[in-house]
PDB file of N, CA and C in Angstrom:
ATOM      1  N   MET A   1      43.906  59.617  28.341  1.00  0.00           N
ATOM      2  CA  MET A   1      43.056  59.483  29.506  1.00  0.00           C
ATOM      3  C   MET A   1      43.858  59.802  30.761  1.00  0.00           C
ATOM      4  N   SER A   2      43.292  60.619  31.590  1.00  0.00           N
ATOM      5  CA  SER A   2      43.975  60.974  32.830  1.00  0.00           C
ATOM      6  C   SER A   2      43.176  60.443  34.005  1.00  0.00           C
ATOM      7  N   LEU A   3      43.614  60.812  35.190  1.00  0.00           N
ATOM      8  CA  LEU A   3      42.929  60.387  36.408  1.00  0.00           C
ATOM      9  C   LEU A   3      41.459  60.777  36.359  1.00  0.00           C
ATOM     10  N   GLU A   4      41.171  61.985  35.862  1.00  0.00           N
ATOM     11  CA  GLU A   4      39.790  62.467  35.817  1.00  0.00           C
ATOM     12  C   GLU A   4      38.929  61.633  34.887  1.00  0.00           C
ATOM     13  N   GLN A   5      39.539  60.961  33.912  1.00  0.00           N
ATOM     14  CA  GLN A   5      38.766  60.188  32.948  1.00  0.00           C
ATOM     15  C   GLN A   5      38.508  58.754  33.411  1.00  0.00           C
ATOM     16  N   VAL A   6      39.111  58.354  34.523  1.00  0.00           N
ATOM     17  CA  VAL A   6      38.832  57.039  35.085  1.00  0.00           C
ATOM     18  C   VAL A   6      37.720  57.229  36.112  1.00  0.00           C
ATOM     19  N   PRO A   7      36.549  56.620  35.888  1.00  0.00           N
ATOM     20  CA  PRO A   7      35.437  56.800  36.812  1.00  0.00           C
ATOM     21  C   PRO A   7      35.823  56.398  38.241  1.00  0.00           C
ATOM     22  N   PRO A   8      35.334  57.154  39.231  1.00  0.00           N
ATOM     23  CA  PRO A   8      35.696  56.867  40.627  1.00  0.00           C
ATOM     24  C   PRO A   8      35.424  55.427  41.058  1.00  0.00           C
ATOM     25  N   SER A   9      34.320  54.842  40.616  1.00  0.00           N
ATOM     26  CA  SER A   9      34.010  53.468  41.023  1.00  0.00           C
ATOM     27  C   SER A   9      35.057  52.488  40.498  1.00  0.00           C
ATOM     28  N   LEU A  10      35.489  52.696  39.261  1.00  0.00           N
ATOM     29  CA  LEU A  10      36.514  51.837  38.666  1.00  0.00           C
ATOM     30  C   LEU A  10      37.855  52.072  39.355  1.00  0.00           C
ATOM     31  N   ARG A  11      38.171  53.327  39.612  1.00  0.00           N
ATOM     32  CA  ARG A  11      39.426  53.673  40.276  1.00  0.00           C
ATOM     33  C   ARG A  11      39.506  53.017  41.653  1.00  0.00           C
ATOM     34  N   GLU A  12      38.432  53.101  42.428  1.00  0.00           N
ATOM     35  CA  GLU A  12      38.407  52.531  43.784  1.00  0.00           C
ATOM     36  C   GLU A  12      38.533  51.005  43.742  1.00  0.00           C
ATOM     37  N   LEU A  13      37.816  50.376  42.841  1.00  0.00           N
ATOM     38  CA  LEU A  13      37.861  48.914  42.745  1.00  0.00           C
ATOM     39  C   LEU A  13      39.269  48.431  42.400  1.00  0.00           C
ATOM     40  N   LEU A  14      39.884  49.039  41.412  1.00  0.00           N
ATOM     41  CA  LEU A  14      41.224  48.613  41.003  1.00  0.00           C
ATOM     42  C   LEU A  14      42.269  48.951  42.061  1.00  0.00           C
ATOM     43  N   ALA A  15      42.111  50.076  42.729  1.00  0.00           N
ATOM     44  CA  ALA A  15      43.035  50.428  43.808  1.00  0.00           C
ATOM     45  C   ALA A  15      42.974  49.375  44.910  1.00  0.00           C
ATOM     46  N   ASP A  16      41.789  48.911  45.203  1.00  0.00           N
ATOM     47  CA  ASP A  16      41.608  47.881  46.227  1.00  0.00           C
ATOM     48  C   ASP A  16      42.262  46.565  45.802  1.00  0.00           C
ATOM     49  N   VAL A  17      42.027  46.130  44.593  1.00  0.00           N
ATOM     50  CA  VAL A  17      42.601  44.872  44.096  1.00  0.00           C
ATOM     51  C   VAL A  17      44.122  44.919  44.078  1.00  0.00           C
ATOM     52  N   PHE A  18      44.666  46.034  43.591  1.00  0.00           N
ATOM     53  CA  PHE A  18      46.116  46.130  43.436  1.00  0.00           C
ATOM     54  C   PHE A  18      46.822  46.691  44.674  1.00  0.00           C
ATOM     55  N   GLU A  19      46.031  47.007  45.696  1.00  0.00           N
ATOM     56  CA  GLU A  19      46.562  47.524  46.962  1.00  0.00           C
ATOM     57  C   GLU A  19      47.441  48.753  46.757  1.00  0.00           C
ATOM     58  N   ILE A  20      46.872  49.735  46.045  1.00  0.00           N
ATOM     59  CA  ILE A  20      47.540  51.016  45.826  1.00  0.00           C
ATOM     60  C   ILE A  20      46.533  52.126  46.130  1.00  0.00           C
ATOM     61  N   SER A  21      47.011  53.352  46.216  1.00  0.00           N
ATOM     62  CA  SER A  21      46.089  54.461  46.462  1.00  0.00           C
ATOM     63  C   SER A  21      45.304  54.763  45.180  1.00  0.00           C
ATOM     64  N   PRO A  22      44.050  55.188  45.335  1.00  0.00           N
ATOM     65  CA  PRO A  22      43.226  55.488  44.154  1.00  0.00           C
ATOM     66  C   PRO A  22      43.857  56.523  43.222  1.00  0.00           C
ATOM     67  N   GLU A  23      44.647  57.435  43.779  1.00  0.00           N
ATOM     68  CA  GLU A  23      45.285  58.462  42.950  1.00  0.00           C
ATOM     69  C   GLU A  23      46.267  57.861  41.946  1.00  0.00           C
ATOM     70  N   LYS A  24      46.760  56.670  42.223  1.00  0.00           N
ATOM     71  CA  LYS A  24      47.707  56.019  41.310  1.00  0.00           C
ATOM     72  C   LYS A  24      47.009  55.302  40.154  1.00  0.00           C
ATOM     73  N   VAL A  25      45.694  55.170  40.241  1.00  0.00           N
ATOM     74  CA  VAL A  25      44.943  54.474  39.188  1.00  0.00           C
ATOM     75  C   VAL A  25      44.592  55.481  38.097  1.00  0.00           C
ATOM     76  N   THR A  26      45.422  55.491  37.066  1.00  0.00           N
ATOM     77  CA  THR A  26      45.194  56.333  35.893  1.00  0.00           C
ATOM     78  C   THR A  26      44.970  55.409  34.700  1.00  0.00           C
ATOM     79  N   ALA A  27      44.529  55.980  33.611  1.00  0.00           N
ATOM     80  CA  ALA A  27      44.305  55.184  32.400  1.00  0.00           C
ATOM     81  C   ALA A  27      45.587  54.529  31.914  1.00  0.00           C
ATOM     82  N   GLU A  28      46.714  55.182  32.183  1.00  0.00           N
ATOM     83  CA  GLU A  28      47.997  54.679  31.713  1.00  0.00           C
ATOM     84  C   GLU A  28      48.539  53.526  32.558  1.00  0.00           C
ATOM     85  N   LEU A  29      47.972  53.321  33.739  1.00  0.00           N
ATOM     86  CA  LEU A  29      48.444  52.247  34.614  1.00  0.00           C
ATOM     87  C   LEU A  29      48.269  50.901  33.909  1.00  0.00           C
ATOM     88  N   SER A  30      49.321  50.082  33.950  1.00  0.00           N
ATOM     89  CA  SER A  30      49.263  48.799  33.247  1.00  0.00           C
ATOM     90  C   SER A  30      50.048  47.733  33.995  1.00  0.00           C
ATOM     91  N   ALA A  31      49.925  46.523  33.520  1.00  0.00           N
ATOM     92  CA  ALA A  31      50.664  45.403  34.104  1.00  0.00           C
ATOM     93  C   ALA A  31      52.164  45.632  34.000  1.00  0.00           C
ATOM     94  N   GLU A  32      52.589  46.339  32.981  1.00  0.00           N
ATOM     95  CA  GLU A  32      54.011  46.622  32.795  1.00  0.00           C
ATOM     96  C   GLU A  32      54.522  47.674  33.765  1.00  0.00           C
ATOM     97  N   SER A  33      53.652  48.587  34.190  1.00  0.00           N
ATOM     98  CA  SER A  33      54.102  49.695  35.031  1.00  0.00           C
ATOM     99  C   SER A  33      53.851  49.475  36.527  1.00  0.00           C
ATOM    100  N   LEU A  34      53.164  48.394  36.887  1.00  0.00           N
ATOM    101  CA  LEU A  34      52.829  48.158  38.297  1.00  0.00           C
ATOM    102  C   LEU A  34      53.262  46.753  38.702  1.00  0.00           C
ATOM    103  N   ASP A  35      54.194  46.678  39.640  1.00  0.00           N
ATOM    104  CA  ASP A  35      54.687  45.376  40.102  1.00  0.00           C
ATOM    105  C   ASP A  35      53.574  44.513  40.698  1.00  0.00           C
ATOM    106  N   ASN A  36      52.605  45.137  41.370  1.00  0.00           N
ATOM    107  CA  ASN A  36      51.505  44.387  41.995  1.00  0.00           C
ATOM    108  C   ASN A  36      50.574  43.735  40.968  1.00  0.00           C
ATOM    109  N   TRP A  37      50.660  44.150  39.726  1.00  0.00           N
ATOM    110  CA  TRP A  37      49.750  43.635  38.688  1.00  0.00           C
ATOM    111  C   TRP A  37      50.347  42.353  38.129  1.00  0.00           C
ATOM    112  N   ASP A  38      50.192  41.270  38.875  1.00  0.00           N
ATOM    113  CA  ASP A  38      50.653  39.960  38.414  1.00  0.00           C
ATOM    114  C   ASP A  38      49.444  39.166  37.915  1.00  0.00           C
ATOM    115  N   SER A  39      49.668  37.931  37.500  1.00  0.00           N
ATOM    116  CA  SER A  39      48.576  37.143  36.916  1.00  0.00           C
ATOM    117  C   SER A  39      47.462  36.873  37.917  1.00  0.00           C
ATOM    118  N   PHE A  40      47.816  36.685  39.177  1.00  0.00           N
ATOM    119  CA  PHE A  40      46.801  36.431  40.202  1.00  0.00           C
ATOM    120  C   PHE A  40      45.918  37.665  40.407  1.00  0.00           C
ATOM    121  N   ARG A  41      46.549  38.817  40.551  1.00  0.00           N
ATOM    122  CA  ARG A  41      45.760  40.041  40.752  1.00  0.00           C
ATOM    123  C   ARG A  41      45.010  40.441  39.482  1.00  0.00           C
ATOM    124  N   HIS A  42      45.537  40.077  38.337  1.00  0.00           N
ATOM    125  CA  HIS A  42      44.818  40.344  37.091  1.00  0.00           C
ATOM    126  C   HIS A  42      43.494  39.584  37.113  1.00  0.00           C
ATOM    127  N   LEU A  43      43.553  38.323  37.492  1.00  0.00           N
ATOM    128  CA  LEU A  43      42.324  37.531  37.573  1.00  0.00           C
ATOM    129  C   LEU A  43      41.390  38.079  38.643  1.00  0.00           C
ATOM    130  N   GLN A  44      41.943  38.493  39.786  1.00  0.00           N
ATOM    131  CA  GLN A  44      41.120  39.101  40.832  1.00  0.00           C
ATOM    132  C   GLN A  44      40.411  40.348  40.296  1.00  0.00           C
ATOM    133  N   ALA A  45      41.130  41.168  39.549  1.00  0.00           N
ATOM    134  CA  ALA A  45      40.545  42.382  38.986  1.00  0.00           C
ATOM    135  C   ALA A  45      39.418  42.041  38.017  1.00  0.00           C
ATOM    136  N   ILE A  46      39.649  41.071  37.156  1.00  0.00           N
ATOM    137  CA  ILE A  46      38.628  40.658  36.183  1.00  0.00           C
ATOM    138  C   ILE A  46      37.369  40.178  36.909  1.00  0.00           C
ATOM    139  N   LEU A  47      37.542  39.324  37.898  1.00  0.00           N
ATOM    140  CA  LEU A  47      36.392  38.802  38.645  1.00  0.00           C
ATOM    141  C   LEU A  47      35.664  39.908  39.401  1.00  0.00           C
ATOM    142  N   ALA A  48      36.418  40.830  39.982  1.00  0.00           N
ATOM    143  CA  ALA A  48      35.806  41.955  40.702  1.00  0.00           C
ATOM    144  C   ALA A  48      35.020  42.843  39.752  1.00  0.00           C
ATOM    145  N   LEU A  49      35.585  43.104  38.581  1.00  0.00           N
ATOM    146  CA  LEU A  49      34.898  43.933  37.589  1.00  0.00           C
ATOM    147  C   LEU A  49      33.626  43.257  37.082  1.00  0.00           C
ATOM    148  N   GLU A  50      33.709  41.972  36.821  1.00  0.00           N
ATOM    149  CA  GLU A  50      32.516  41.239  36.374  1.00  0.00           C
ATOM    150  C   GLU A  50      31.418  41.304  37.428  1.00  0.00           C
ATOM    151  N   GLY A  51      31.790  41.124  38.682  1.00  0.00           N
ATOM    152  CA  GLY A  51      30.804  41.177  39.756  1.00  0.00           C
ATOM    153  C   GLY A  51      30.230  42.566  39.967  1.00  0.00           C
ATOM    154  N   GLU A  52      31.089  43.566  39.941  1.00  0.00           N
ATOM    155  CA  GLU A  52      30.666  44.952  40.191  1.00  0.00           C
ATOM    156  C   GLU A  52      29.779  45.495  39.083  1.00  0.00           C
ATOM    157  N   TYR A  53      30.122  45.200  37.837  1.00  0.00           N
ATOM    158  CA  TYR A  53      29.420  45.807  36.707  1.00  0.00           C
ATOM    159  C   TYR A  53      28.470  44.856  35.980  1.00  0.00           C
ATOM    160  N   GLY A  54      28.367  43.625  36.444  1.00  0.00           N
ATOM    161  CA  GLY A  54      27.421  42.680  35.858  1.00  0.00           C
ATOM    162  C   GLY A  54      27.721  42.329  34.414  1.00  0.00           C
ATOM    163  N   VAL A  55      28.992  42.203  34.097  1.00  0.00           N
ATOM    164  CA  VAL A  55      29.393  41.849  32.738  1.00  0.00           C
ATOM    165  C   VAL A  55      30.160  40.532  32.756  1.00  0.00           C
ATOM    166  N   GLN A  56      30.345  39.969  31.584  1.00  0.00           N
ATOM    167  CA  GLN A  56      31.125  38.744  31.427  1.00  0.00           C
ATOM    168  C   GLN A  56      32.183  39.017  30.365  1.00  0.00           C
ATOM    169  N   PHE A  57      33.452  38.931  30.753  1.00  0.00           N
ATOM    170  CA  PHE A  57      34.526  39.132  29.783  1.00  0.00           C
ATOM    171  C   PHE A  57      34.734  37.862  28.978  1.00  0.00           C
ATOM    172  N   ASP A  58      35.056  38.033  27.702  1.00  0.00           N
ATOM    173  CA  ASP A  58      35.397  36.919  26.837  1.00  0.00           C
ATOM    174  C   ASP A  58      36.732  36.353  27.314  1.00  0.00           C
ATOM    175  N   PRO A  59      36.775  35.058  27.656  1.00  0.00           N
ATOM    176  CA  PRO A  59      38.020  34.460  28.151  1.00  0.00           C
ATOM    177  C   PRO A  59      39.209  34.666  27.210  1.00  0.00           C
ATOM    178  N   GLN A  60      38.948  34.774  25.908  1.00  0.00           N
ATOM    179  CA  GLN A  60      40.023  35.002  24.934  1.00  0.00           C
ATOM    180  C   GLN A  60      40.622  36.400  25.082  1.00  0.00           C
ATOM    181  N   ARG A  61      39.817  37.366  25.545  1.00  0.00           N
ATOM    182  CA  ARG A  61      40.260  38.769  25.662  1.00  0.00           C
ATOM    183  C   ARG A  61      40.951  39.057  26.992  1.00  0.00           C
ATOM    184  N   ILE A  62      40.650  38.294  28.021  1.00  0.00           N
ATOM    185  CA  ILE A  62      41.156  38.584  29.366  1.00  0.00           C
ATOM    186  C   ILE A  62      42.674  38.799  29.399  1.00  0.00           C
ATOM    187  N   PRO A  63      43.480  37.944  28.770  1.00  0.00           N
ATOM    188  CA  PRO A  63      44.932  38.172  28.824  1.00  0.00           C
ATOM    189  C   PRO A  63      45.387  39.472  28.157  1.00  0.00           C
ATOM    190  N   GLU A  64      44.552  40.028  27.281  1.00  0.00           N
ATOM    191  CA  GLU A  64      44.911  41.249  26.555  1.00  0.00           C
ATOM    192  C   GLU A  64      44.563  42.522  27.323  1.00  0.00           C
ATOM    193  N   LEU A  65      43.733  42.413  28.349  1.00  0.00           N
ATOM    194  CA  LEU A  65      43.231  43.580  29.075  1.00  0.00           C
ATOM    195  C   LEU A  65      44.196  43.969  30.186  1.00  0.00           C
ATOM    196  N   THR A  66      45.349  44.478  29.791  1.00  0.00           N
ATOM    197  CA  THR A  66      46.446  44.686  30.736  1.00  0.00           C
ATOM    198  C   THR A  66      46.716  46.145  31.073  1.00  0.00           C
ATOM    199  N   SER A  67      45.719  47.003  30.904  1.00  0.00           N
ATOM    200  CA  SER A  67      45.849  48.385  31.353  1.00  0.00           C
ATOM    201  C   SER A  67      44.475  48.880  31.790  1.00  0.00           C
ATOM    202  N   VAL A  68      44.482  49.934  32.580  1.00  0.00           N
ATOM    203  CA  VAL A  68      43.212  50.513  33.021  1.00  0.00           C
ATOM    204  C   VAL A  68      42.418  50.998  31.817  1.00  0.00           C
ATOM    205  N   ALA A  69      43.086  51.615  30.854  1.00  0.00           N
ATOM    206  CA  ALA A  69      42.395  52.107  29.662  1.00  0.00           C
ATOM    207  C   ALA A  69      41.714  50.968  28.904  1.00  0.00           C
ATOM    208  N   LEU A  70      42.406  49.845  28.750  1.00  0.00           N
ATOM    209  CA  LEU A  70      41.817  48.697  28.043  1.00  0.00           C
ATOM    210  C   LEU A  70      40.664  48.099  28.824  1.00  0.00           C
ATOM    211  N   LEU A  71      40.800  47.993  30.146  1.00  0.00           N
ATOM    212  CA  LEU A  71      39.710  47.472  30.973  1.00  0.00           C
ATOM    213  C   LEU A  71      38.488  48.382  30.876  1.00  0.00           C
ATOM    214  N   GLN A  72      38.711  49.687  30.969  1.00  0.00           N
ATOM    215  CA  GLN A  72      37.613  50.640  30.902  1.00  0.00           C
ATOM    216  C   GLN A  72      36.927  50.584  29.535  1.00  0.00           C
ATOM    217  N   ALA A  73      37.706  50.508  28.474  1.00  0.00           N
ATOM    218  CA  ALA A  73      37.136  50.441  27.123  1.00  0.00           C
ATOM    219  C   ALA A  73      36.301  49.176  26.947  1.00  0.00           C
ATOM    220  N   GLU A  74      36.780  48.070  27.488  1.00  0.00           N
ATOM    221  CA  GLU A  74      36.047  46.804  27.377  1.00  0.00           C
ATOM    222  C   GLU A  74      34.739  46.869  28.157  1.00  0.00           C
ATOM    223  N   LEU A  75      34.779  47.476  29.348  1.00  0.00           N
ATOM    224  CA  LEU A  75      33.563  47.633  30.131  1.00  0.00           C
ATOM    225  C   LEU A  75      32.550  48.511  29.391  1.00  0.00           C
ATOM    226  N   GLU A  76      33.029  49.598  28.824  1.00  0.00           N
ATOM    227  CA  GLU A  76      32.138  50.492  28.068  1.00  0.00           C
ATOM    228  C   GLU A  76      31.562  49.782  26.858  1.00  0.00           C
ATOM    229  N   LYS A  77      32.366  48.977  26.189  1.00  0.00           N
ATOM    230  CA  LYS A  77      31.912  48.217  25.020  1.00  0.00           C
ATOM    231  C   LYS A  77      30.792  47.246  25.414  1.00  0.00           C
ATOM    232  N   LYS A  78      30.861  46.741  26.634  1.00  0.00           N
ATOM    233  CA  LYS A  78      29.853  45.795  27.109  1.00  0.00           C
ATOM    234  C   LYS A  78      28.639  46.504  27.700  1.00  0.00           C
ATOM    235  N   GLY A  79      28.642  47.835  27.663  1.00  0.00           N
ATOM    236  CA  GLY A  79      27.486  48.600  28.127  1.00  0.00           C
ATOM    237  C   GLY A  79      27.433  48.812  29.631  1.00  0.00           C
ATOM    238  N   ALA A  80      28.543  48.595  30.325  1.00  0.00           N
ATOM    239  CA  ALA A  80      28.568  48.795  31.767  1.00  0.00           C
ATOM    240  C   ALA A  80      28.426  50.277  32.092  1.00  0.00           C
ATOM    241  N   THR A  81      27.669  50.571  33.132  1.00  0.00           N
ATOM    242  CA  THR A  81      27.522  51.950  33.605  1.00  0.00           C
ATOM    243  C   THR A  81      28.628  52.235  34.595  1.00  0.00           C
ATOM    244  N   LEU A  82      29.582  53.050  34.191  1.00  0.00           N
ATOM    245  CA  LEU A  82      30.733  53.347  35.040  1.00  0.00           C
ATOM    246  C   LEU A  82      30.518  54.607  35.858  1.00  0.00           C
TER     247      LEU A  82
END
């Protein structure tokens, strides 16, 4: 997955949460590769995604969703329109 495969709405939302430019939000972006992606911002991202896309993440899965690709896949699995 490249930048083009991350929907603009998802890219903008995550860029805002992590305080980075949208161009840096690629599918490969993860908690390991971004210093700003700490536990607090992870929760902020989850809450923002739930609000934006009208979905509810399983609390058991939230700690595992540590990359843009995983977040996007989970949203798609829940039927969110990206």
